[in-house]
PDB file of C-alpha atoms in Angstrom:
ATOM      1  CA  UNK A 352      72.734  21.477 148.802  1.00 46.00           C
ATOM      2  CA  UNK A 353      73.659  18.518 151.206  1.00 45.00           C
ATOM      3  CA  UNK A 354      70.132  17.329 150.781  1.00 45.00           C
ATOM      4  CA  UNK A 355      70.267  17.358 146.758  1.00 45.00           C
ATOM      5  CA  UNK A 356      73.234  15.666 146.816  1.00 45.00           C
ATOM      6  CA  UNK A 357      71.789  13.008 148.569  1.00 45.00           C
ATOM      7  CA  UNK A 358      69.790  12.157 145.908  1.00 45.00           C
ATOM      8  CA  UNK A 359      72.622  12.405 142.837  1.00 47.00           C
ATOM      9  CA  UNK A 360      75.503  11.040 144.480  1.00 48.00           C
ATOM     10  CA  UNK A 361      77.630  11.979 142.138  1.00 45.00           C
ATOM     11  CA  UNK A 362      77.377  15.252 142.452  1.00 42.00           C
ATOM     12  CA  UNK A 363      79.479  15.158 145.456  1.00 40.00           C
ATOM     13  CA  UNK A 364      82.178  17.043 145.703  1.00 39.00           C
ATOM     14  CA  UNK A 365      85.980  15.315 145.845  1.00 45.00           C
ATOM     15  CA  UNK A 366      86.946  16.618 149.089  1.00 42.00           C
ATOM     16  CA  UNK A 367      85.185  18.326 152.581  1.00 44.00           C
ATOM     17  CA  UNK A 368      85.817  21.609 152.829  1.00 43.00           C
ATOM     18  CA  UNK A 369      85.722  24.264 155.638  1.00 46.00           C
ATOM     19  CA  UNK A 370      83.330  27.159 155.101  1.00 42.00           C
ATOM     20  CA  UNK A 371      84.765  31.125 154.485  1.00 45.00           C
ATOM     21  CA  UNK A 372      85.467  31.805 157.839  1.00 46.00           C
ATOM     22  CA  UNK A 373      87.846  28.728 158.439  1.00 57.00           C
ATOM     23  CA  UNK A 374      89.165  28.878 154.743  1.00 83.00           C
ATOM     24  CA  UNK A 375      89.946  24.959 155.361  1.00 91.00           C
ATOM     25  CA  UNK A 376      89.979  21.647 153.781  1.00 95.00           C
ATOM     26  CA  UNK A 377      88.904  18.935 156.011  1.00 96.00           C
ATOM     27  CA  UNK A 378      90.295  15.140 154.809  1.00 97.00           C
ATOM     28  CA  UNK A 379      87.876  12.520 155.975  1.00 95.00           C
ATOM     29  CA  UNK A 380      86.938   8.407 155.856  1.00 92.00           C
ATOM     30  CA  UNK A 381      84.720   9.736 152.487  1.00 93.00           C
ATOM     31  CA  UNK A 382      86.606  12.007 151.080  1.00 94.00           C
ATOM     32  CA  UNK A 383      89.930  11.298 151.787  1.00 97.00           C
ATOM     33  CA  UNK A 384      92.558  13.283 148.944  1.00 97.00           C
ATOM     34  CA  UNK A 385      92.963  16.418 147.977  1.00 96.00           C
ATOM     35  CA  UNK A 386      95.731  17.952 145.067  1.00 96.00           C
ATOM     36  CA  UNK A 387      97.881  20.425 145.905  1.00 95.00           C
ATOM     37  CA  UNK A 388      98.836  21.094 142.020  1.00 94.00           C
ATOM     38  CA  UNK A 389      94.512  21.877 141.125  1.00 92.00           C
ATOM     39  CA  UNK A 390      94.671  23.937 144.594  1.00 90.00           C
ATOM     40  CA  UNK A 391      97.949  26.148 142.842  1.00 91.00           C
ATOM     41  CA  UNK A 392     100.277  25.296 145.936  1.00 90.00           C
ATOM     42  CA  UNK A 393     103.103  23.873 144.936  1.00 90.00           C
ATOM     43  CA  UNK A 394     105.449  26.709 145.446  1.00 90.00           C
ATOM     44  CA  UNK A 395     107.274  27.822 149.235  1.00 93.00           C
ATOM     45  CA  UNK A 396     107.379  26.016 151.944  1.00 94.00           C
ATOM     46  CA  UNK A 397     104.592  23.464 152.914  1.00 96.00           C
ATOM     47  CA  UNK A 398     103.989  23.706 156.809  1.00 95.00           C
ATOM     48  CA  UNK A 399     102.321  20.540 158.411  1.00 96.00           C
ATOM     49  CA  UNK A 400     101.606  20.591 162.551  1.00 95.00           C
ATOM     50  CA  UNK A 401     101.136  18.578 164.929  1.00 92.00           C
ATOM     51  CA  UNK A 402      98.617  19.884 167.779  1.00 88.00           C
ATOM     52  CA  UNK A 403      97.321  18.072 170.792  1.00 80.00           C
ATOM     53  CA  UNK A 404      95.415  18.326 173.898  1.00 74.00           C
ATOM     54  CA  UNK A 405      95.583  16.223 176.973  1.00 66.00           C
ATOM     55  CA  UNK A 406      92.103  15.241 178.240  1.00 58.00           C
ATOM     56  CA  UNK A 407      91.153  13.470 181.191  1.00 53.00           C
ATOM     57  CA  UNK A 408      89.261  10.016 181.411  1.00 49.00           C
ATOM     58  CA  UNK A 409      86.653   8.876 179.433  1.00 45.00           C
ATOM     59  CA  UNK A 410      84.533   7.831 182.509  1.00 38.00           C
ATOM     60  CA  UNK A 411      84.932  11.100 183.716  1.00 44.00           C
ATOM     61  CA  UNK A 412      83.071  12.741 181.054  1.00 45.00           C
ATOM     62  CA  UNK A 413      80.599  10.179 180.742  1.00 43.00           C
ATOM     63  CA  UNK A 414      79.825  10.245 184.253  1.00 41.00           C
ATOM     64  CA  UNK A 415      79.539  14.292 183.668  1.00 46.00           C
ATOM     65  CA  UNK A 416      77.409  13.764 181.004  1.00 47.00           C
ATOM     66  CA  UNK A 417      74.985  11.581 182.776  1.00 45.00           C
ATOM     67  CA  UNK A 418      74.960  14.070 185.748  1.00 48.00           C
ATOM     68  CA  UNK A 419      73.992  16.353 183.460  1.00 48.00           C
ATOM     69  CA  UNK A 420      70.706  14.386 182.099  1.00 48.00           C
ATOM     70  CA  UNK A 421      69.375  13.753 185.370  1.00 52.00           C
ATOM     71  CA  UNK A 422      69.433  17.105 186.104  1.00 57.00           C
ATOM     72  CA  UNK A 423      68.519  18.913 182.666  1.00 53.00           C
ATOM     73  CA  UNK A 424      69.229  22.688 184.553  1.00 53.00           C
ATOM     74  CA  UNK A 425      72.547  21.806 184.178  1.00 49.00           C
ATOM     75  CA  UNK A 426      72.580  21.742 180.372  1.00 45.00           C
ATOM     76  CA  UNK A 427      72.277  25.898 180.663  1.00 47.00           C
ATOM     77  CA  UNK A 428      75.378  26.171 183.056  1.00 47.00           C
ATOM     78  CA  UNK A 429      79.041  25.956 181.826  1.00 44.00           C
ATOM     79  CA  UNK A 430      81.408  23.597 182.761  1.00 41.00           C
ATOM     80  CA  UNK A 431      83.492  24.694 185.982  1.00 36.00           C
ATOM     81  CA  UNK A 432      87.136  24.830 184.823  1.00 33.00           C
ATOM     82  CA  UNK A 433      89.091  22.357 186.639  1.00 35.00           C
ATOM     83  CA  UNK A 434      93.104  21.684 187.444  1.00 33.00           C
ATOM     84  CA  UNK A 435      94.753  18.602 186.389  1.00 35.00           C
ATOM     85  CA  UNK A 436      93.932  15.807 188.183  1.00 34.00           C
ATOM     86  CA  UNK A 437      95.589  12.029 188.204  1.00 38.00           C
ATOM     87  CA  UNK A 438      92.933  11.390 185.295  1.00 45.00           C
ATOM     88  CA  UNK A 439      94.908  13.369 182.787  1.00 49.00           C
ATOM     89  CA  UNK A 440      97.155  11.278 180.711  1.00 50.00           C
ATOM     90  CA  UNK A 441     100.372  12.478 180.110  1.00 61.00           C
ATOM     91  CA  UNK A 442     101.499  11.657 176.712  1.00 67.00           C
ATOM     92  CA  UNK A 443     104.438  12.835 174.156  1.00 74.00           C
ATOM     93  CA  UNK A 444     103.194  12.889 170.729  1.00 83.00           C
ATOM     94  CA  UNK A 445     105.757  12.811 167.991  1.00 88.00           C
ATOM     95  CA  UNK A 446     105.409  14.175 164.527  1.00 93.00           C
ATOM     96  CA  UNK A 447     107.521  12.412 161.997  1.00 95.00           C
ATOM     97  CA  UNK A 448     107.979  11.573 158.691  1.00 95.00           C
ATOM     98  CA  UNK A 449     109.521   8.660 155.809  1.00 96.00           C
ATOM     99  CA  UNK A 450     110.130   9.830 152.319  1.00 97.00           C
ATOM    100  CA  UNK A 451     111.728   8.514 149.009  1.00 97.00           C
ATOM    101  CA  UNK A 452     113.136  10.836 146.538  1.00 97.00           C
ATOM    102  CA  UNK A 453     113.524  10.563 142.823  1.00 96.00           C
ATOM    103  CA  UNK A 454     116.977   9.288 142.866  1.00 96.00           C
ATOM    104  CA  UNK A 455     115.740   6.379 145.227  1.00 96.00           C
ATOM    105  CA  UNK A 456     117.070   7.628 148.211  1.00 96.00           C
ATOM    106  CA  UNK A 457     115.144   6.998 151.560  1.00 95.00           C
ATOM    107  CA  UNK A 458     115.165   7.961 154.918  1.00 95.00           C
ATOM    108  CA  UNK A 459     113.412   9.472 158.037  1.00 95.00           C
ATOM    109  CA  UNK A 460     112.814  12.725 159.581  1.00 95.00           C
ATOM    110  CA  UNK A 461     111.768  12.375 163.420  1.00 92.00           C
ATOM    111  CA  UNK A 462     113.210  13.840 166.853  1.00 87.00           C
ATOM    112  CA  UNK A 463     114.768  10.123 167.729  1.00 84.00           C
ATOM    113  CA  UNK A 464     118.166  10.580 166.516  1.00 85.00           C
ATOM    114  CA  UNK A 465     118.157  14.200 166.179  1.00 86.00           C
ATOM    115  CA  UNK A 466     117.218  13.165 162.507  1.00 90.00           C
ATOM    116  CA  UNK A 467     115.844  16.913 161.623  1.00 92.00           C
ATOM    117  CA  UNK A 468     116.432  16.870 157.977  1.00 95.00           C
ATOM    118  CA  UNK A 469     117.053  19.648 155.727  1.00 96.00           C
ATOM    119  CA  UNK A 470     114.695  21.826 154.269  1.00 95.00           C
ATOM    120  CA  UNK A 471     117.311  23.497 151.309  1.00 95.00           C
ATOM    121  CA  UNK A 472     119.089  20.225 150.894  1.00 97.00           C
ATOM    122  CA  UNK A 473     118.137  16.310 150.499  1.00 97.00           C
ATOM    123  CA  UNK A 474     115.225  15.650 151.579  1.00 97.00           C
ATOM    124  CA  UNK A 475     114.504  18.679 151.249  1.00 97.00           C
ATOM    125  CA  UNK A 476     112.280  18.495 154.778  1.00 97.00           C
ATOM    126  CA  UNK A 477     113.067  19.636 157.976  1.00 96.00           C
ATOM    127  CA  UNK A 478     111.990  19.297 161.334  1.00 94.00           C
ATOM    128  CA  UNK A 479     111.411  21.934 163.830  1.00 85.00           C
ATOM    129  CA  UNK A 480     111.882  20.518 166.529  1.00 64.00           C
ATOM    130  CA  UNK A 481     110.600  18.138 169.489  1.00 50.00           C
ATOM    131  CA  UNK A 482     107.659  19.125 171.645  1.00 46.00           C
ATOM    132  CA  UNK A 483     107.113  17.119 174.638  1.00 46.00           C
ATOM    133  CA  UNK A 484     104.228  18.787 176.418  1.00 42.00           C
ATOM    134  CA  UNK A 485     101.354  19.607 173.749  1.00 43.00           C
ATOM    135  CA  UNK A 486     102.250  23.385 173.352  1.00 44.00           C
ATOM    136  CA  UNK A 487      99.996  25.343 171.446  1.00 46.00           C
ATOM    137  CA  UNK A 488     102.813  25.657 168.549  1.00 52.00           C
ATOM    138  CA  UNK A 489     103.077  21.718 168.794  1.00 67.00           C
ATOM    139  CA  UNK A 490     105.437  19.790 166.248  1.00 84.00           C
ATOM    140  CA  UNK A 491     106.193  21.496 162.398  1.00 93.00           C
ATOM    141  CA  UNK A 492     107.709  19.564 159.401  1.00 95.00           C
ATOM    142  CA  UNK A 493     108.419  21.882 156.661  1.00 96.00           C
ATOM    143  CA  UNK A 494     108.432  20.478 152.951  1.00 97.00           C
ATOM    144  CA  UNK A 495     110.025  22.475 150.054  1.00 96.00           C
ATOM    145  CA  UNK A 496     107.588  22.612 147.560  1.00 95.00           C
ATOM    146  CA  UNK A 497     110.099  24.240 145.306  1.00 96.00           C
ATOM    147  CA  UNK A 498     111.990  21.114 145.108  1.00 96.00           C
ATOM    148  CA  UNK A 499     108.881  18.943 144.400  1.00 95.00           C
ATOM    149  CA  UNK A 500     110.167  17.422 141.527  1.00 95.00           C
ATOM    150  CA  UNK A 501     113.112  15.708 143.898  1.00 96.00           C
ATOM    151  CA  UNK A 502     110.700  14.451 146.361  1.00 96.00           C
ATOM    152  CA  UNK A 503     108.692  11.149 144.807  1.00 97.00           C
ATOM    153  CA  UNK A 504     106.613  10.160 148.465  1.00 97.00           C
ATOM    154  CA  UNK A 505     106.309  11.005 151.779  1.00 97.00           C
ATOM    155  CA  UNK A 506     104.418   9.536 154.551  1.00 98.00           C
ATOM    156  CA  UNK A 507     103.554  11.804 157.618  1.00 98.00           C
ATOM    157  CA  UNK A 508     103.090   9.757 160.614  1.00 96.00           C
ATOM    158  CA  UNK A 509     102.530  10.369 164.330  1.00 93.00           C
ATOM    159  CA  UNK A 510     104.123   7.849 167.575  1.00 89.00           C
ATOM    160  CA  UNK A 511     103.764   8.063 171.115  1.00 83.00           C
ATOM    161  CA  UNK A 512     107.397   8.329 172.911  1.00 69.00           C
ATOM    162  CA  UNK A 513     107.693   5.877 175.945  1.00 62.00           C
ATOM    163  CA  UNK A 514     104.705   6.190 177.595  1.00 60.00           C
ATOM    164  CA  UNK A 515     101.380   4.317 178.035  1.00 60.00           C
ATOM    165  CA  UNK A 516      99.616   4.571 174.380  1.00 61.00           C
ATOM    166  CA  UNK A 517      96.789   6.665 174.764  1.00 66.00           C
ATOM    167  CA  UNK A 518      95.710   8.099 170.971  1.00 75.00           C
ATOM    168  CA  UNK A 519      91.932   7.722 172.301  1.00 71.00           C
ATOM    169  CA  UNK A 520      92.360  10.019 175.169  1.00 72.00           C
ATOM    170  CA  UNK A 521      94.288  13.359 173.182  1.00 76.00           C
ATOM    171  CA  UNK A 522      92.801  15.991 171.074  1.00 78.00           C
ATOM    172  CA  UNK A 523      95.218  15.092 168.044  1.00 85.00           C
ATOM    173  CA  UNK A 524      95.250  16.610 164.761  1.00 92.00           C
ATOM    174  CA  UNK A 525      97.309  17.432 161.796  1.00 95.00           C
ATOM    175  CA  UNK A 526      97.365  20.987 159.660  1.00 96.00           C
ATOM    176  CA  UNK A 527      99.082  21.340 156.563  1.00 97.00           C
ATOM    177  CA  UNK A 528      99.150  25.293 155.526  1.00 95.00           C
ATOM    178  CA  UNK A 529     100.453  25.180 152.067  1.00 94.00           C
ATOM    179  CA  UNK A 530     102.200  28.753 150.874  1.00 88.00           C
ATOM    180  CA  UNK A 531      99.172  28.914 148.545  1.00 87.00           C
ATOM    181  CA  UNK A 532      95.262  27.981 149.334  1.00 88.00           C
ATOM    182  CA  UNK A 533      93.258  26.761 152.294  1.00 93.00           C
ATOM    183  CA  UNK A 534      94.537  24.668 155.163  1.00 95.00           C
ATOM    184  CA  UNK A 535      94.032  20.905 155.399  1.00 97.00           C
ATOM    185  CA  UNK A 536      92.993  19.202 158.605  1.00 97.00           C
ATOM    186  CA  UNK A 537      93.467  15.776 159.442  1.00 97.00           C
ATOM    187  CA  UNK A 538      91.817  14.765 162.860  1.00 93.00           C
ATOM    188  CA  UNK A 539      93.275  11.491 164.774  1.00 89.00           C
ATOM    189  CA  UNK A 540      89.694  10.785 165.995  1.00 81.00           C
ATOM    190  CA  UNK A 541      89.463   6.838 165.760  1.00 79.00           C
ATOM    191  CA  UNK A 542      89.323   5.118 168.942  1.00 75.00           C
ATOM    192  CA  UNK A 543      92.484   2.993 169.296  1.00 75.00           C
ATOM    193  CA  UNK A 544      93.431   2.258 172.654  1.00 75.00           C
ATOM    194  CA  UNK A 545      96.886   0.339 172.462  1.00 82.00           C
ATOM    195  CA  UNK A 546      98.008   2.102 169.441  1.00 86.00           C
ATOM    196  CA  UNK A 547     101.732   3.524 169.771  1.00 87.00           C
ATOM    197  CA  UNK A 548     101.358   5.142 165.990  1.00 91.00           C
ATOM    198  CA  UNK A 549      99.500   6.215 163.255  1.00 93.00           C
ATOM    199  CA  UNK A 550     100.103   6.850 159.855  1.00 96.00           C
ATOM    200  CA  UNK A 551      98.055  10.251 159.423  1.00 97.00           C
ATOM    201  CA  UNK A 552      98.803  10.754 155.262  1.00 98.00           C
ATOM    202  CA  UNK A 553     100.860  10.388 152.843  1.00 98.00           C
ATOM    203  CA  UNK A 554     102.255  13.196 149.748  1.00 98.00           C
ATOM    204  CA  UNK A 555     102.817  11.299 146.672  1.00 97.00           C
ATOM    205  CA  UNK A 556     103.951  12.828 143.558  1.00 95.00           C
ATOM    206  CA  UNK A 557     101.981  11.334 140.839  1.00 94.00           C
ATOM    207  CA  UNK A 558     102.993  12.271 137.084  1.00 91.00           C
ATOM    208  CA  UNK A 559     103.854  15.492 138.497  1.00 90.00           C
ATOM    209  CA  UNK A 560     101.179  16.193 140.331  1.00 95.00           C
ATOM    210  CA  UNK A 561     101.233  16.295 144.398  1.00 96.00           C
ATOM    211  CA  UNK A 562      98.539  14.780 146.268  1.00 97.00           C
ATOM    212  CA  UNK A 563      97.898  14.402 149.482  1.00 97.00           C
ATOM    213  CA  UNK A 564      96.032  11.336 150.797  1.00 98.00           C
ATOM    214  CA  UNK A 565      94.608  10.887 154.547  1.00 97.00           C
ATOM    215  CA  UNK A 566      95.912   7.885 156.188  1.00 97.00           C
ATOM    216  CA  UNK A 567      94.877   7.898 159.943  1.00 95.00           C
ATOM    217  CA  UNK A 568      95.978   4.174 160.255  1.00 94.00           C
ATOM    218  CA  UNK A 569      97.104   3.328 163.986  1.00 92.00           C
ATOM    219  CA  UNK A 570      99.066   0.616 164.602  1.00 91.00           C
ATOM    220  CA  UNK A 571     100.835  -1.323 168.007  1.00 88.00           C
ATOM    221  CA  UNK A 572     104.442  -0.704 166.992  1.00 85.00           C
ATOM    222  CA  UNK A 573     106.259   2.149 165.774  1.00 86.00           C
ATOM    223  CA  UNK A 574     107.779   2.991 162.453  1.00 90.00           C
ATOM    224  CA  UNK A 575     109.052  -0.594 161.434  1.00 92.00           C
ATOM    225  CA  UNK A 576     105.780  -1.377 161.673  1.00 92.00           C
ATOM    226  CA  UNK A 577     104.780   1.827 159.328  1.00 94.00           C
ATOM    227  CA  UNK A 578     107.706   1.068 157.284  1.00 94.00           C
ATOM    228  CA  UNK A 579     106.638  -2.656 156.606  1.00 93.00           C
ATOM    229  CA  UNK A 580     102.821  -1.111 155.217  1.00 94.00           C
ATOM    230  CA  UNK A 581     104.007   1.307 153.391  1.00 96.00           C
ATOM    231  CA  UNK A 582     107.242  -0.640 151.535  1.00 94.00           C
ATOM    232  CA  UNK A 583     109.532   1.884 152.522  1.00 94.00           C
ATOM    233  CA  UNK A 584     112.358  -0.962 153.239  1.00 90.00           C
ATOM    234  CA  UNK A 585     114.432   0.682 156.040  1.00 92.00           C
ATOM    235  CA  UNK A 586     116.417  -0.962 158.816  1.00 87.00           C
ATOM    236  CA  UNK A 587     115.629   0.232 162.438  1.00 82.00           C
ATOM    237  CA  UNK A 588     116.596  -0.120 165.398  1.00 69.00           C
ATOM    238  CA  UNK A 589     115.995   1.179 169.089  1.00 63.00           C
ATOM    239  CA  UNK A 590     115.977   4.994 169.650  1.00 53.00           C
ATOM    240  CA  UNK A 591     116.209   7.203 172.541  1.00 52.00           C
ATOM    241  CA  UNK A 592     115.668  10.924 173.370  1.00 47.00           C
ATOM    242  CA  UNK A 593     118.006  12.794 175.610  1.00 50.00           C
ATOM    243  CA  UNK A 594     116.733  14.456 178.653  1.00 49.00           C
ATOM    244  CA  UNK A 595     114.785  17.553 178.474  1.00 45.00           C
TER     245      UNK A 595
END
């Protein structure tokens, strides 16, 4: 089919998806939105995680890689599983997000400030809770869908915490796992070295229908800077975590 399409263009369809097996939406560069309203989730809870892997150094790999060509053998052998070493970055990813609901009112769910929202109450989105090593469960927002019509954007974004910005050098990525439907994945896979945050998507709800959008915008400052692309028009000021 991908070759036919090739030829009529617009037969393509409006979004990537997974195959059976992964039952999953994949948000890309080309096709970049997806509606939760034509998918028939817009009831529940919508779950969206943040997941991440530290990796060590890009010259690492490339020198493995090159090791590996001049001696092609090594193609057929797995890689030996290795311990940390000084080349793995240790970074603190932070899943947050802005929204603005019907009545106008705006704001900011994120661990700085303990702001966790509320999930049965304006916004109507609540926070899990802060994960500072890249645990398998990572980082959850929760969005009640059943209060849709209260929520009129939402912008999901992700910052490093004070440490050396390093997007290019974690496994990042994104899942939202609607109460309805196939998951949506969102990988952070640009190269941006001295980014501190990206925007990964934003939920917007347009004429009563929801739609997600992928962002995957990185920036150098944190969410003043978001703020400032997206228009949200919020003060901020300097934030700290307490200890763990």
């Amino acid at each position: 089919m991908a070759f036919w399409n090739s030829l009529w263009p617009g037969r393509e369809a409006q979004f990537e998806s997974g195959n059976a097996a992964t039952n999953s939406i994949v948000l890309s560069r080309r096709h970049s939105t997806v509606s939760l309203t034509k998918q028939g989730a817009l009831t529940g809870n919508l779950r969206v995680n943040l997941s991440w892997q530290m990796r060590t150094s890009d010259i690492e790999g490339r020198s493995r890689q090159s090791g590996r060509l001049l001696r092609p053998l090594k193609l057929f052998q797995p890689d030996v599983v290795q311990a940390h070493t000084q080349g793995v970055v240790n970074v603190d990813l932070d899943l947050g997000c802005m929204y603005e609901l019907a009545d106008g009112t705006k704001g900011v769910v994120q661990p700085l400030g303990n702001l966790l929202g509320d999930l049965n109450a304006p916004p109507y989105i609540k926070l899990s809770g802060d994960d500072r090593f890249g645990s398998a469960s990572g980082e959850t927002v929760y969005v009640n869908l059943d209060q849709r019509d209260q929520i009129k954007r939402m912008l999901c974004f992700v910052y490093i915490y004070d440490q050396t910005p390093a997007f290019e050098r974690t496994h990042a990525k994104v899942t939202l796992y609607p109460g309805n439907g196939p998951r949506i994945e969102i990988e952070l896979e640009e190269r941006a070295p001295q980014a501190r945050s990206c925007a990964v998507f934003t939920l917007e709800n347009v004429k009563g229908e929801l739609i997600v959008r992928r962002e995957v915008k990185f920036v150098y400052g944190f969410q003043s800077e978001l703020d400032r692309l997206y228009g949200y028009g919020m003060q901020w000021g300097r934030g700290y975590k307490t200890r763990a």
